[in-house]
Short mmCIF file of C-alpha atoms in Angstrom, two decimals:
data_model
loop_
_atom_site.label_atom_id
_atom_site.label_comp_id
_atom_site.label_asym_id
_atom_site.label_seq_id
_atom_site.Cartn_x
_atom_site.Cartn_y
_atom_site.Cartn_z
CA MET A 50 11.25 -2.67 -4.06
CA LEU A 51 9.09 0.41 -4.59
CA VAL A 52 6.35 0.10 -7.19
CA GLN A 53 3.86 2.74 -8.32
CA ILE A 54 0.57 1.20 -9.45
CA PRO A 55 -1.45 3.77 -11.40
CA LYS A 56 -5.23 4.12 -11.39
CA VAL A 57 -6.13 1.48 -8.82
CA LEU A 58 -9.25 3.62 -8.39
CA SER A 59 -10.92 5.45 -11.26
CA ALA A 60 -11.62 9.17 -11.05
CA GLU A 61 -15.27 8.36 -10.30
CA GLN A 62 -14.32 5.97 -7.51
CA VAL A 63 -11.95 8.53 -6.01
CA CYS A 64 -14.76 11.10 -5.95
CA PHE A 65 -17.10 8.60 -4.31
CA VAL A 66 -14.56 7.69 -1.61
CA ARG A 67 -13.67 11.34 -0.97
CA GLU A 68 -17.32 12.36 -0.61
CA LYS A 69 -17.87 9.58 1.91
CA LEU A 70 -14.77 10.51 3.89
CA ASP A 71 -15.52 14.24 3.84
CA ALA A 72 -18.92 13.50 5.38
CA ALA A 73 -17.62 10.99 7.94
CA GLY A 74 -17.86 13.40 10.91
CA GLU A 75 -17.16 11.69 14.23
CA ALA A 76 -15.69 8.64 12.51
CA TRP A 77 -12.48 10.70 12.25
CA VAL A 78 -10.34 10.17 15.37
CA ASP A 79 -6.82 10.99 16.54
CA GLY A 80 -4.40 8.91 14.48
CA ARG A 81 -2.31 8.12 17.55
CA ALA A 82 -5.04 5.72 18.66
CA THR A 83 -3.57 3.01 16.42
CA ALA A 84 0.11 3.99 16.62
CA GLY A 85 2.62 1.75 18.30
CA HIS A 86 5.22 2.73 20.90
CA GLN A 87 7.59 4.06 18.23
CA GLY A 88 5.01 5.86 16.10
CA ALA A 89 2.81 7.62 18.64
CA PRO A 90 5.30 10.35 19.67
CA VAL A 91 5.86 11.43 16.02
CA LYS A 92 2.35 10.98 14.63
CA ARG A 93 -0.02 13.91 14.16
CA ASN A 94 -2.94 13.13 11.88
CA LEU A 95 -6.55 11.95 11.79
CA GLN A 96 -7.84 8.48 10.96
CA ILE A 97 -11.17 6.85 10.33
CA ALA A 98 -11.93 4.55 13.26
CA GLU A 99 -11.42 0.97 12.11
CA ASN A 100 -14.70 -0.48 13.42
CA THR A 101 -17.04 1.97 11.65
CA PRO A 102 -19.43 1.16 8.76
CA ILE A 103 -17.66 3.63 6.46
CA ALA A 104 -14.31 1.92 7.05
CA TYR A 105 -15.81 -1.44 6.09
CA GLU A 106 -17.67 -0.06 3.06
CA LEU A 107 -14.74 1.80 1.55
CA GLY A 108 -12.25 -0.88 2.51
CA ASP A 109 -14.29 -3.54 0.70
CA LEU A 110 -14.45 -1.35 -2.41
CA ILE A 111 -10.66 -0.98 -2.48
CA LEU A 112 -10.01 -4.66 -1.77
CA ALA A 113 -12.27 -5.60 -4.68
CA GLU A 114 -10.21 -3.44 -7.03
CA LEU A 115 -6.91 -4.82 -5.71
CA GLU A 116 -8.04 -8.42 -6.20
CA ARG A 117 -8.34 -7.90 -9.94
CA HIS A 118 -5.31 -5.67 -10.48
CA PRO A 119 -2.55 -7.77 -12.10
CA LEU A 120 0.32 -5.43 -11.21
CA PHE A 121 -0.65 -5.45 -7.52
CA ILE A 122 -0.84 -9.25 -7.52
CA SER A 123 2.49 -9.59 -9.32
CA ALA A 124 4.34 -7.10 -7.10
CA THR A 125 3.02 -8.27 -3.72
CA LEU A 126 2.02 -11.94 -4.20
CA PRO A 127 -0.58 -11.39 -1.48
CA ASN A 128 -1.43 -14.02 1.09
CA ARG A 129 -3.53 -11.70 3.26
CA VAL A 130 -4.32 -7.99 3.13
CA TYR A 131 -4.97 -5.93 6.25
CA PRO A 132 -8.35 -4.13 6.06
CA PRO A 133 -7.66 -0.73 4.41
CA MET A 134 -7.53 2.29 6.71
CA PHE A 135 -7.93 5.99 5.93
CA ASN A 136 -6.05 9.04 7.17
CA ARG A 137 -6.11 12.80 6.80
CA TYR A 138 -3.37 15.37 7.26
CA GLU A 139 -4.44 18.98 7.76
CA SER A 140 -2.20 22.05 8.05
CA GLY A 141 0.69 21.41 10.45
CA MET A 142 0.08 17.65 10.64
CA TYR A 143 2.81 15.10 9.86
CA PHE A 144 4.12 11.64 10.62
CA GLY A 145 7.78 11.54 11.62
CA SER A 146 10.34 8.88 10.77
CA HIS A 147 9.25 5.38 11.76
CA VAL A 148 9.20 1.74 10.69
CA ASP A 149 5.84 -0.03 10.60
CA GLY A 150 5.25 -2.70 13.23
CA GLY A 151 6.10 -6.24 12.13
CA MET A 152 2.70 -7.63 13.13
CA ARG A 153 -0.81 -6.12 13.14
CA LEU A 154 -3.81 -7.45 15.01
CA ILE A 155 -6.87 -7.49 12.76
CA PRO A 156 -9.63 -5.77 14.79
CA GLY A 157 -12.38 -8.02 16.09
CA THR A 158 -10.77 -11.27 14.95
CA GLY A 159 -7.89 -12.01 17.32
CA GLU A 160 -5.82 -12.82 14.21
CA LYS A 161 -2.44 -11.33 13.41
CA ILE A 162 -1.00 -10.45 10.03
CA ARG A 163 2.71 -10.11 9.24
CA THR A 164 3.39 -6.77 7.56
CA ASP A 165 5.71 -7.55 4.65
CA VAL A 166 4.55 -4.76 2.31
CA SER A 167 3.27 -1.28 3.16
CA ALA A 168 0.85 0.43 0.80
CA THR A 169 -0.40 4.01 0.40
CA LEU A 170 -3.32 4.79 -1.94
CA PHE A 171 -3.39 8.51 -2.69
CA LEU A 172 -6.87 10.07 -2.59
CA SER A 173 -5.92 13.76 -2.91
CA ALA A 174 -4.51 15.29 -6.08
CA PRO A 175 -0.98 16.71 -5.67
CA ASP A 176 -2.17 20.28 -6.30
CA GLU A 177 -4.65 20.09 -3.40
CA TYR A 178 -1.93 20.37 -0.76
CA ASP A 179 1.64 21.51 -0.13
CA GLY A 180 3.99 19.34 1.89
CA GLY A 181 2.66 15.91 2.77
CA GLU A 182 5.21 14.01 0.71
CA LEU A 183 5.72 10.36 1.55
CA GLN A 184 9.47 9.88 1.97
CA ILE A 185 10.96 6.39 2.03
CA GLU A 186 14.58 5.47 2.77
CA ASP A 187 16.27 2.37 1.42
CA THR A 188 19.77 1.25 0.52
CA TYR A 189 19.67 3.54 -2.54
CA GLY A 190 18.80 6.69 -0.61
CA MET A 191 15.64 8.76 -0.17
CA HIS A 192 12.59 8.40 -2.40
CA THR A 193 9.77 10.94 -2.37
CA ALA A 194 6.21 10.17 -3.50
CA LYS A 195 3.31 12.52 -4.15
CA PHE A 196 1.18 10.74 -6.73
CA ALA A 197 -2.11 11.32 -8.51
CA ALA A 198 -5.35 10.50 -6.73
CA GLY A 199 -6.15 6.85 -7.35
CA ASP A 200 -2.50 5.76 -7.62
CA LEU A 201 -1.00 3.24 -5.18
CA LEU A 202 2.58 3.01 -3.90
CA ILE A 203 3.87 -0.23 -2.39
CA TYR A 204 7.19 -0.54 -0.56
CA PRO A 205 8.84 -2.85 2.00
CA ALA A 206 7.35 -2.43 5.46
CA THR A 207 10.88 -2.65 6.82
CA SER A 208 11.66 0.78 5.30
CA LEU A 209 12.17 3.90 7.39
CA HIS A 210 9.57 6.39 6.12
CA ARG A 211 7.71 9.58 7.00
CA VAL A 212 5.03 12.04 5.84
CA THR A 213 6.34 15.61 5.75
CA PRO A 214 4.31 18.42 7.42
CA ILE A 215 1.34 19.85 5.54
CA THR A 216 1.70 23.58 4.87
CA ARG A 217 -1.45 24.08 2.76
CA GLY A 218 -4.63 22.14 2.10
CA VAL A 219 -5.56 18.61 3.16
CA ARG A 220 -3.98 15.28 2.23
CA THR A 221 -6.32 12.28 2.33
CA ALA A 222 -5.12 8.74 1.73
CA CYS A 223 -5.80 5.06 2.29
CA PHE A 224 -3.14 2.79 3.76
CA PHE A 225 -2.81 -0.89 4.54
CA TRP A 226 -0.34 -3.78 4.74
CA VAL A 227 0.12 -7.03 2.85
CA GLN A 228 1.31 -10.34 4.18
CA SER A 229 2.97 -11.79 1.11
CA LEU A 230 3.38 -15.42 0.15
CA ILE A 231 7.07 -14.45 -0.13
CA ALA A 232 8.26 -12.85 3.10
CA ASP A 233 11.72 -11.87 1.85
CA ASP A 234 11.78 -8.60 -0.10
CA GLY A 235 14.78 -9.64 -2.20
CA GLN A 236 13.10 -12.86 -3.29
CA ARG A 237 9.85 -11.01 -3.95
CA THR A 238 11.72 -8.50 -6.14
CA LEU A 239 13.34 -11.26 -8.19
CA LEU A 240 9.97 -12.90 -8.77
CA PHE A 241 8.43 -9.59 -9.80
CA ASP A 242 11.25 -8.93 -12.27
CA LEU A 243 10.93 -12.46 -13.66
CA ASP A 244 7.15 -12.17 -14.03
CA THR A 245 7.50 -8.79 -15.73
CA ALA A 246 10.01 -10.22 -18.20
CA ILE A 247 7.74 -13.20 -18.95
CA GLN A 248 4.81 -10.87 -19.64
CA ARG A 249 6.94 -8.84 -22.07
CA LEU A 250 8.02 -12.01 -23.86
CA ASN A 251 4.39 -13.10 -24.09
CA THR A 252 3.44 -9.75 -25.61
CA ALA A 253 6.27 -10.07 -28.13
CA ASN A 254 5.22 -13.66 -28.92
CA ALA A 255 8.78 -14.83 -28.24
CA ASP A 256 9.92 -18.45 -28.39
CA GLU A 257 7.13 -20.51 -26.83
CA THR A 258 9.36 -23.22 -25.40
CA ALA A 259 11.59 -20.66 -23.66
CA ARG A 260 8.54 -18.89 -22.23
CA THR A 261 7.18 -22.18 -20.92
CA HIS A 262 10.46 -23.00 -19.18
CA LEU A 263 10.71 -19.50 -17.66
CA THR A 264 7.13 -19.74 -16.40
CA GLY A 265 7.98 -23.10 -14.84
CA CYS A 266 11.02 -21.56 -13.13
CA TYR A 267 8.81 -18.77 -11.76
CA HIS A 268 6.30 -21.14 -10.19
CA ASN A 269 8.98 -23.47 -8.87
CA LEU A 270 10.61 -20.50 -7.11
CA VAL A 271 7.24 -19.56 -5.62
CA ARG A 272 6.95 -23.13 -4.35
CA MET A 273 10.49 -23.04 -2.95
CA TRP A 274 10.20 -19.66 -1.23
CA GLY A 275 6.51 -19.37 -0.53
CA ALA A 276 4.66 -19.65 2.76
CA PRO A 277 2.66 -22.85 3.23
#
């Protein structure tokens, strides 16, 4: 399931985050520092070091927006969210085909998070750079994403994906992972479709008894499939 979530950050918030990142200086490090065995050979980008004040400040801002975004909650059913990270692709930089690691160690905690859902929050407008498309492969073929600044894309962390080489400009983004209450992507997709249908029926003020029963089915499936 691939879902575009528009305007997670407002234009003003995007400007604030970009100004902070553009002035981050030595907080930008080689992106291979956090790449796994598979990713390091095909990764050429810059990242904000995870243990820096700017990473915490901007990550908290983004988490606060996600917590109150109904589409994000519905699509991911989050149990835990990995602290948001930030990357930059300059001319010639890219990230070749890879699958995200199944577990991530949260820095400074000793705790691990299962990566069910991958997320990319675009911070550069599409006309600021050429190349840099996020390409994701699934059973239905190749999907290419290059969204407006402030928009979020979520997709299964099991997907083979890449960022194509930058040929002009700079691409800045935030990325993170979600451990969902529902580990299985197929089950998560069914719940998202069911929730979306219920919301449409609510908007249309459809039969109240039917809506109540459907809502009960939704929560009973969450109970059946959900993590303890």
